[in-house]
Short mmCIF file of C-alpha atoms in Angstrom, two decimals:
data_model
loop_
_atom_site.label_atom_id
_atom_site.label_comp_id
_atom_site.label_asym_id
_atom_site.label_seq_id
_atom_site.Cartn_x
_atom_site.Cartn_y
_atom_site.Cartn_z
CA MET A 1 9.55 24.39 -9.30
CA GLN A 2 8.87 21.07 -10.99
CA LYS A 3 5.21 20.00 -11.14
CA ARG A 4 3.40 16.69 -10.96
CA GLN A 5 -0.27 15.87 -11.42
CA LEU A 6 -2.06 13.90 -8.74
CA GLY A 7 -3.69 11.14 -10.72
CA HIS A 8 -6.00 11.53 -13.68
CA SER A 9 -8.52 13.67 -11.81
CA GLY A 10 -6.38 15.54 -9.30
CA PRO A 11 -4.68 18.93 -9.33
CA THR A 12 -1.23 19.74 -10.63
CA VAL A 13 1.02 20.41 -7.64
CA SER A 14 4.65 21.09 -6.84
CA ALA A 15 6.91 18.02 -7.07
CA LEU A 16 7.49 18.34 -3.33
CA GLY A 17 4.82 19.02 -0.72
CA LEU A 18 5.10 20.40 2.81
CA GLY A 19 3.72 18.27 5.63
CA CYS A 20 2.81 20.61 8.46
CA MET A 21 1.90 18.21 11.29
CA GLY A 22 5.14 18.59 13.23
CA MET A 23 4.59 22.32 13.57
CA SER A 24 1.73 21.59 15.97
CA ASP A 25 1.83 18.07 17.31
CA LEU A 26 3.59 14.77 18.04
CA TYR A 27 7.21 15.89 17.59
CA GLY A 28 7.76 18.03 20.65
CA PRO A 29 7.81 21.82 20.99
CA SER A 30 7.98 23.96 17.87
CA ASP A 31 8.45 27.66 17.31
CA ARG A 32 5.35 29.40 15.93
CA GLY A 33 7.30 32.17 14.23
CA GLU A 34 9.72 29.74 12.62
CA SER A 35 6.84 27.52 11.52
CA ILE A 36 5.11 30.40 9.75
CA ALA A 37 8.42 31.53 8.24
CA THR A 38 8.94 27.98 6.97
CA ILE A 39 5.52 27.92 5.30
CA HIS A 40 6.27 31.30 3.71
CA ALA A 41 9.68 30.04 2.51
CA ALA A 42 8.03 26.95 1.03
CA LEU A 43 5.52 29.04 -0.89
CA GLU A 44 8.26 31.39 -2.07
CA ALA A 45 10.25 28.39 -3.34
CA GLY A 46 7.24 27.26 -5.38
CA ILE A 47 5.82 24.57 -3.12
CA THR A 48 2.06 24.61 -3.59
CA LEU A 49 0.86 21.56 -1.62
CA LEU A 50 0.37 22.04 2.12
CA ASP A 51 -0.74 18.95 4.03
CA THR A 52 -2.50 18.95 7.38
CA GLY A 53 -5.12 17.20 9.48
CA ASP A 54 -7.90 18.74 11.54
CA PHE A 55 -6.68 16.70 14.54
CA TYR A 56 -3.06 17.93 14.39
CA GLY A 57 -2.82 19.87 17.60
CA MET A 58 -6.64 19.63 17.83
CA GLY A 59 -7.12 22.33 15.21
CA HIS A 60 -3.93 24.26 15.96
CA ASN A 61 -2.26 23.23 12.70
CA GLU A 62 -5.12 24.47 10.57
CA MET A 63 -5.16 27.79 12.40
CA LEU A 64 -1.38 28.06 11.97
CA ILE A 65 -1.66 27.48 8.21
CA GLY A 66 -4.51 29.96 8.02
CA GLU A 67 -2.38 32.58 9.77
CA ALA A 68 0.57 31.87 7.48
CA LEU A 69 -1.59 32.21 4.37
CA ARG A 70 -3.13 35.48 5.53
CA SER A 71 0.32 36.98 6.01
CA ALA A 72 1.82 35.55 2.80
CA ALA A 73 2.24 37.52 -0.39
CA GLY A 74 -0.95 37.49 -2.46
CA SER A 75 0.44 35.49 -5.36
CA GLN A 76 1.89 32.89 -3.00
CA ARG A 77 -1.34 32.67 -1.01
CA ASP A 78 -3.32 32.10 -4.18
CA GLN A 79 -1.07 29.24 -5.34
CA ALA A 80 -1.44 27.24 -2.12
CA LEU A 81 -3.39 23.98 -2.30
CA ILE A 82 -4.48 22.58 1.04
CA SER A 83 -4.91 18.87 1.74
CA VAL A 84 -6.83 18.03 4.92
CA LYS A 85 -7.31 14.71 6.69
CA PHE A 86 -10.26 14.28 9.04
CA GLY A 87 -11.98 11.68 11.17
CA ALA A 88 -9.48 10.98 13.95
CA LEU A 89 -10.89 11.62 17.42
CA ARG A 90 -8.80 13.07 20.26
CA ASP A 91 -9.32 13.58 23.96
CA PRO A 92 -8.32 16.60 26.11
CA ALA A 93 -5.06 14.91 27.10
CA GLY A 94 -4.10 14.51 23.43
CA GLY A 95 -4.89 10.81 23.33
CA TRP A 96 -6.58 8.96 20.49
CA ALA A 97 -10.22 7.92 20.71
CA GLY A 98 -11.00 6.17 17.43
CA TYR A 99 -12.46 7.45 14.16
CA ASP A 100 -15.71 8.94 12.95
CA THR A 101 -16.37 9.17 9.23
CA ARG A 102 -20.17 9.09 9.23
CA PRO A 103 -21.71 11.36 6.56
CA GLN A 104 -22.96 13.85 9.16
CA ALA A 105 -19.51 13.88 10.78
CA VAL A 106 -17.87 14.58 7.41
CA LYS A 107 -19.88 17.77 7.03
CA ASN A 108 -19.26 18.79 10.63
CA PHE A 109 -15.48 18.30 10.44
CA LEU A 110 -15.36 20.12 7.10
CA THR A 111 -17.23 23.11 8.47
CA TYR A 112 -14.75 23.57 11.30
CA SER A 113 -11.75 23.15 8.96
CA LEU A 114 -13.03 25.83 6.60
CA ARG A 115 -13.40 28.25 9.49
CA ARG A 116 -10.00 27.49 11.07
CA LEU A 117 -8.17 27.75 7.76
CA GLY A 118 -10.07 30.86 6.71
CA VAL A 119 -10.87 29.49 3.24
CA ASP A 120 -14.05 28.83 1.29
CA HIS A 121 -13.01 25.38 0.05
CA ILE A 122 -10.58 22.54 0.74
CA ASP A 123 -8.50 21.45 -2.24
CA ILE A 124 -8.15 17.78 -1.22
CA TYR A 125 -10.25 16.28 1.57
CA ARG A 126 -9.66 12.76 2.85
CA PRO A 127 -10.54 10.45 5.76
CA SER A 128 -7.40 9.89 7.83
CA ARG A 129 -8.21 6.22 8.44
CA ILE A 130 -11.03 3.81 7.75
CA ASP A 131 -13.86 3.91 10.27
CA PRO A 132 -14.70 0.23 10.90
CA ASP A 133 -18.34 1.14 11.57
CA VAL A 134 -18.93 3.09 8.34
CA PRO A 135 -18.76 1.76 4.77
CA VAL A 136 -16.20 3.71 2.79
CA GLU A 137 -18.85 4.28 0.12
CA ASP A 138 -20.90 6.31 2.61
CA THR A 139 -17.92 8.46 3.60
CA ILE A 140 -16.83 9.14 0.02
CA GLY A 141 -20.41 9.82 -0.99
CA ALA A 142 -20.70 12.47 1.71
CA ILE A 143 -17.49 14.16 0.54
CA ALA A 144 -18.78 13.96 -3.04
CA ASP A 145 -21.83 15.94 -1.91
CA MET A 146 -19.47 18.61 -0.62
CA VAL A 147 -17.65 18.60 -3.98
CA LYS A 148 -20.95 19.28 -5.70
CA ALA A 149 -21.68 22.05 -3.21
CA GLY A 150 -18.28 23.68 -3.91
CA TYR A 151 -16.72 23.20 -0.48
CA VAL A 152 -14.26 20.53 -1.64
CA ARG A 153 -12.35 20.32 -4.94
CA HIS A 154 -10.89 16.80 -4.87
CA ILE A 155 -11.23 13.63 -2.79
CA GLY A 156 -8.23 11.72 -1.47
CA LEU A 157 -7.62 8.61 0.61
CA SER A 158 -5.16 7.80 3.37
CA GLU A 159 -3.55 4.51 4.42
CA VAL A 160 -6.03 2.17 2.73
CA GLY A 161 -5.60 -1.12 0.90
CA THR A 162 -6.49 -2.21 -2.61
CA ASP A 163 -10.07 -3.28 -1.94
CA THR A 164 -10.92 -0.02 -0.21
CA ILE A 165 -9.27 2.00 -2.98
CA ARG A 166 -11.40 0.28 -5.60
CA ARG A 167 -14.61 0.68 -3.59
CA ALA A 168 -13.95 4.37 -3.00
CA ALA A 169 -13.04 5.03 -6.63
CA ALA A 170 -16.31 3.42 -7.74
CA VAL A 171 -18.19 6.21 -5.90
CA HIS A 172 -16.15 9.24 -6.99
CA PRO A 173 -12.82 9.92 -8.75
CA ILE A 174 -9.93 9.82 -6.27
CA SER A 175 -7.07 12.25 -6.76
CA ASP A 176 -4.46 10.58 -4.59
CA LEU A 177 -3.65 8.10 -1.86
CA GLN A 178 -1.62 9.45 1.02
CA ILE A 179 0.51 6.70 2.50
CA GLU A 180 3.86 6.24 4.17
CA TYR A 181 6.56 5.47 1.62
CA SER A 182 10.29 5.55 2.19
CA LEU A 183 13.35 3.40 1.75
CA ILE A 184 12.40 1.53 4.93
CA SER A 185 8.59 1.63 4.56
CA ARG A 186 7.77 -0.05 1.26
CA GLY A 187 4.47 -1.81 1.92
CA ILE A 188 2.83 0.23 -0.83
CA GLU A 189 4.82 -1.83 -3.34
CA ASN A 190 2.85 -4.96 -2.42
CA GLY A 191 -0.06 -4.26 -4.74
CA ILE A 192 -1.28 -0.87 -3.52
CA LEU A 193 0.88 1.22 -5.83
CA GLN A 194 -0.12 -0.85 -8.85
CA THR A 195 -3.80 -0.52 -7.94
CA CYS A 196 -3.42 3.25 -7.79
CA ARG A 197 -1.78 3.24 -11.19
CA ASP A 198 -4.44 0.99 -12.66
CA LEU A 199 -7.11 3.45 -11.49
CA GLY A 200 -5.23 6.66 -12.32
CA ILE A 201 -4.74 7.68 -8.69
CA GLY A 202 -1.66 9.62 -7.60
CA VAL A 203 0.36 9.09 -4.41
CA THR A 204 1.38 11.65 -1.82
CA ALA A 205 4.11 9.95 0.20
CA TYR A 206 4.58 10.95 3.82
CA GLY A 207 7.26 9.73 6.21
CA VAL A 208 9.86 9.87 3.44
CA LEU A 209 12.54 10.32 6.11
CA SER A 210 10.83 7.93 8.53
CA ARG A 211 10.21 10.63 11.14
CA GLY A 212 13.84 11.71 10.99
CA LEU A 213 15.27 8.22 11.42
CA ILE A 214 16.82 8.17 7.93
CA SER A 215 17.40 11.91 7.68
CA GLY A 216 21.08 11.54 8.47
CA HIS A 217 20.67 13.76 11.52
CA TRP A 218 19.30 11.26 14.05
CA GLN A 219 21.76 9.63 16.46
CA ALA A 220 21.35 6.51 18.58
CA ASN A 221 21.79 8.46 21.82
CA THR A 222 19.18 11.08 20.93
CA GLN A 223 16.48 11.28 23.60
CA SER A 224 12.92 11.83 22.46
CA ASN A 225 9.83 12.66 24.48
CA ASP A 226 7.53 12.71 21.47
CA PHE A 227 5.85 10.18 19.19
CA ARG A 228 9.18 8.54 18.43
CA ALA A 229 9.60 7.43 22.05
CA HIS A 230 6.86 4.89 21.31
CA SER A 231 7.81 4.04 17.73
CA PRO A 232 9.20 0.50 17.38
CA ARG A 233 11.87 1.57 14.91
CA PHE A 234 13.38 3.96 17.45
CA GLN A 235 13.46 1.40 20.27
CA ALA A 236 16.59 -0.20 21.66
CA GLY A 237 17.46 -3.28 19.65
CA ASN A 238 15.99 -1.74 16.50
CA VAL A 239 17.38 1.77 16.26
CA ASP A 240 21.03 0.69 15.96
CA ARG A 241 20.19 -1.71 13.13
CA ASN A 242 18.23 0.99 11.34
CA LEU A 243 20.96 3.56 11.76
CA ALA A 244 23.43 1.08 10.24
CA LEU A 245 21.28 1.27 7.09
CA VAL A 246 21.57 5.05 7.22
CA GLU A 247 25.35 4.86 7.37
CA ALA A 248 25.39 2.61 4.31
CA LEU A 249 23.19 5.16 2.54
CA ARG A 250 25.44 8.01 3.70
CA LYS A 251 28.36 6.58 1.72
CA ILE A 252 26.34 6.68 -1.50
CA ALA A 253 25.11 10.20 -0.78
CA ALA A 254 28.62 11.41 0.03
CA ALA A 255 29.91 10.07 -3.28
CA LYS A 256 27.30 12.22 -5.05
CA GLY A 257 28.02 15.27 -2.89
CA ILE A 258 24.55 15.35 -1.33
CA SER A 259 23.05 14.69 2.09
CA VAL A 260 21.37 11.52 3.33
CA ALA A 261 18.03 13.32 3.52
CA GLN A 262 18.35 14.49 -0.08
CA ILE A 263 19.09 11.04 -1.47
CA ALA A 264 16.28 9.50 0.59
CA ILE A 265 13.73 12.03 -0.70
CA ALA A 266 15.06 11.74 -4.25
CA TRP A 267 14.67 7.95 -4.09
CA VAL A 268 10.95 8.28 -3.31
CA ALA A 269 10.49 10.83 -6.10
CA ALA A 270 12.30 8.51 -8.51
CA GLN A 271 9.75 5.75 -8.00
CA GLY A 272 7.36 7.44 -10.42
CA GLN A 273 6.09 10.73 -11.79
CA ASP A 274 2.78 9.97 -10.06
CA ILE A 275 4.39 10.24 -6.60
CA VAL A 276 4.79 13.49 -4.66
CA PRO A 277 6.96 13.29 -1.51
CA LEU A 278 5.77 15.27 1.51
CA VAL A 279 8.56 16.64 3.69
CA GLY A 280 7.81 17.43 7.32
CA ALA A 281 10.19 20.36 7.66
CA ARG A 282 9.55 22.55 10.71
CA ARG A 283 12.48 24.88 10.09
CA ARG A 284 13.77 26.79 7.11
CA ASP A 285 17.16 25.06 7.12
CA ARG A 286 15.54 21.62 6.92
CA LEU A 287 13.26 22.89 4.16
CA THR A 288 16.25 24.18 2.20
CA GLU A 289 17.93 20.79 2.52
CA ALA A 290 14.78 19.02 1.32
CA LEU A 291 14.42 21.36 -1.65
CA GLY A 292 17.92 20.34 -2.70
CA SER A 293 16.57 16.85 -3.42
CA LEU A 294 14.82 18.27 -6.49
CA ASP A 295 18.22 18.76 -8.12
CA VAL A 296 19.28 15.16 -7.49
CA SER A 297 19.24 12.80 -10.47
CA LEU A 298 19.60 9.12 -9.58
CA THR A 299 21.04 6.84 -12.26
CA ARG A 300 20.29 3.14 -12.59
CA ASP A 301 23.61 2.44 -10.90
CA ASP A 302 22.67 4.78 -8.05
CA LEU A 303 19.32 3.06 -7.58
CA ALA A 304 20.99 -0.35 -7.61
CA ALA A 305 23.53 0.79 -5.02
CA ILE A 306 20.77 2.21 -2.82
CA GLU A 307 18.83 -1.07 -3.08
CA THR A 308 21.92 -2.97 -1.97
CA ALA A 309 22.55 -0.60 0.94
CA VAL A 310 18.91 -0.49 2.09
CA PRO A 311 17.12 -3.53 0.67
CA LYS A 312 13.36 -3.86 0.88
CA GLY A 313 12.31 -5.25 4.25
CA ALA A 314 15.60 -4.40 5.94
CA ALA A 315 14.11 -2.10 8.60
CA ALA A 316 13.96 -3.39 12.16
CA GLY A 317 10.58 -2.88 13.83
CA GLU A 318 7.16 -1.91 12.55
CA ARG A 319 6.40 1.66 11.57
CA TYR A 320 3.76 2.05 14.31
CA ALA A 321 3.02 0.40 17.64
CA THR A 322 0.80 -2.69 17.53
CA GLU A 323 -2.50 -0.95 18.28
CA GLN A 324 -1.88 1.68 15.62
CA MET A 325 -0.86 -0.91 13.04
CA ALA A 326 -4.22 -2.58 13.63
CA SER A 327 -6.01 0.56 12.41
CA LEU A 328 -4.17 0.59 9.06
CA ASP A 329 -6.31 -0.79 6.28
CA SER A 330 -3.19 -0.57 4.11
CA GLU A 331 -1.46 -3.22 6.21
CA ARG A 332 -4.19 -5.87 6.01
#
């Protein structure tokens, strides 16, 4: 497995990470046994970075990862690095109720995550979004206290803009910024990526297949009762335009003998050695396909052809609904 370091201060991780959210939440029913088998297969393939959030399935995802690690081979269990997002508040119906990143909340959330995961430390701990009522310096300072106490190894950020990145990094070294980055979500290129590079901060890119939209498997007539039913890019009037981009990409992938998903993941990885794509595979076959992207080498001609097929800003619709976009510091 290829390796990449997350920034100047972060850990060395596999060149591909596994995003585990969909195994518990927001993408419809999943199979527990297949989810655990997928985590085991990822570890066996050399993937070391497992990404989760304490609010994914209201703790279910952390417990699932904990179960998978307990039943994994010892050497594979020991190589796993866990990245946890915290701060998002949920209600009993699964709705969203804002954010809480006060220093006392940081320690409370961390305590529960340690217990659910069955570990004595979190490798990368990060606020999921900015709490408008709490200065980021206070939140990062509280996590830094937990680093000193040995409960956290590294501090990350999620979906924040350049000013917030700089303010956070002034308090404690930041290993990586987790942010959506794909062929059709390229907002990071408008200053955020350069800021990370100026400060020696890595990037863990989620949504590299845009929630399946550019995976090559999604079809316009596919019905969804999950998060995507409310996603602007999957709505009528937008989805057909976006899938036309996928078909243009499919021609390039076919010429190289690879899948659409593989070329889309490889494109993200090709944007810099400081970027680690996270793939949200819930099944072993999708994981196997994603792992194939590591063998894809994109030439300058390939990258130019991809840019022509899916130019920056070509996507129809925002990546989240209006109220969710308003919570993204990275979009301001």
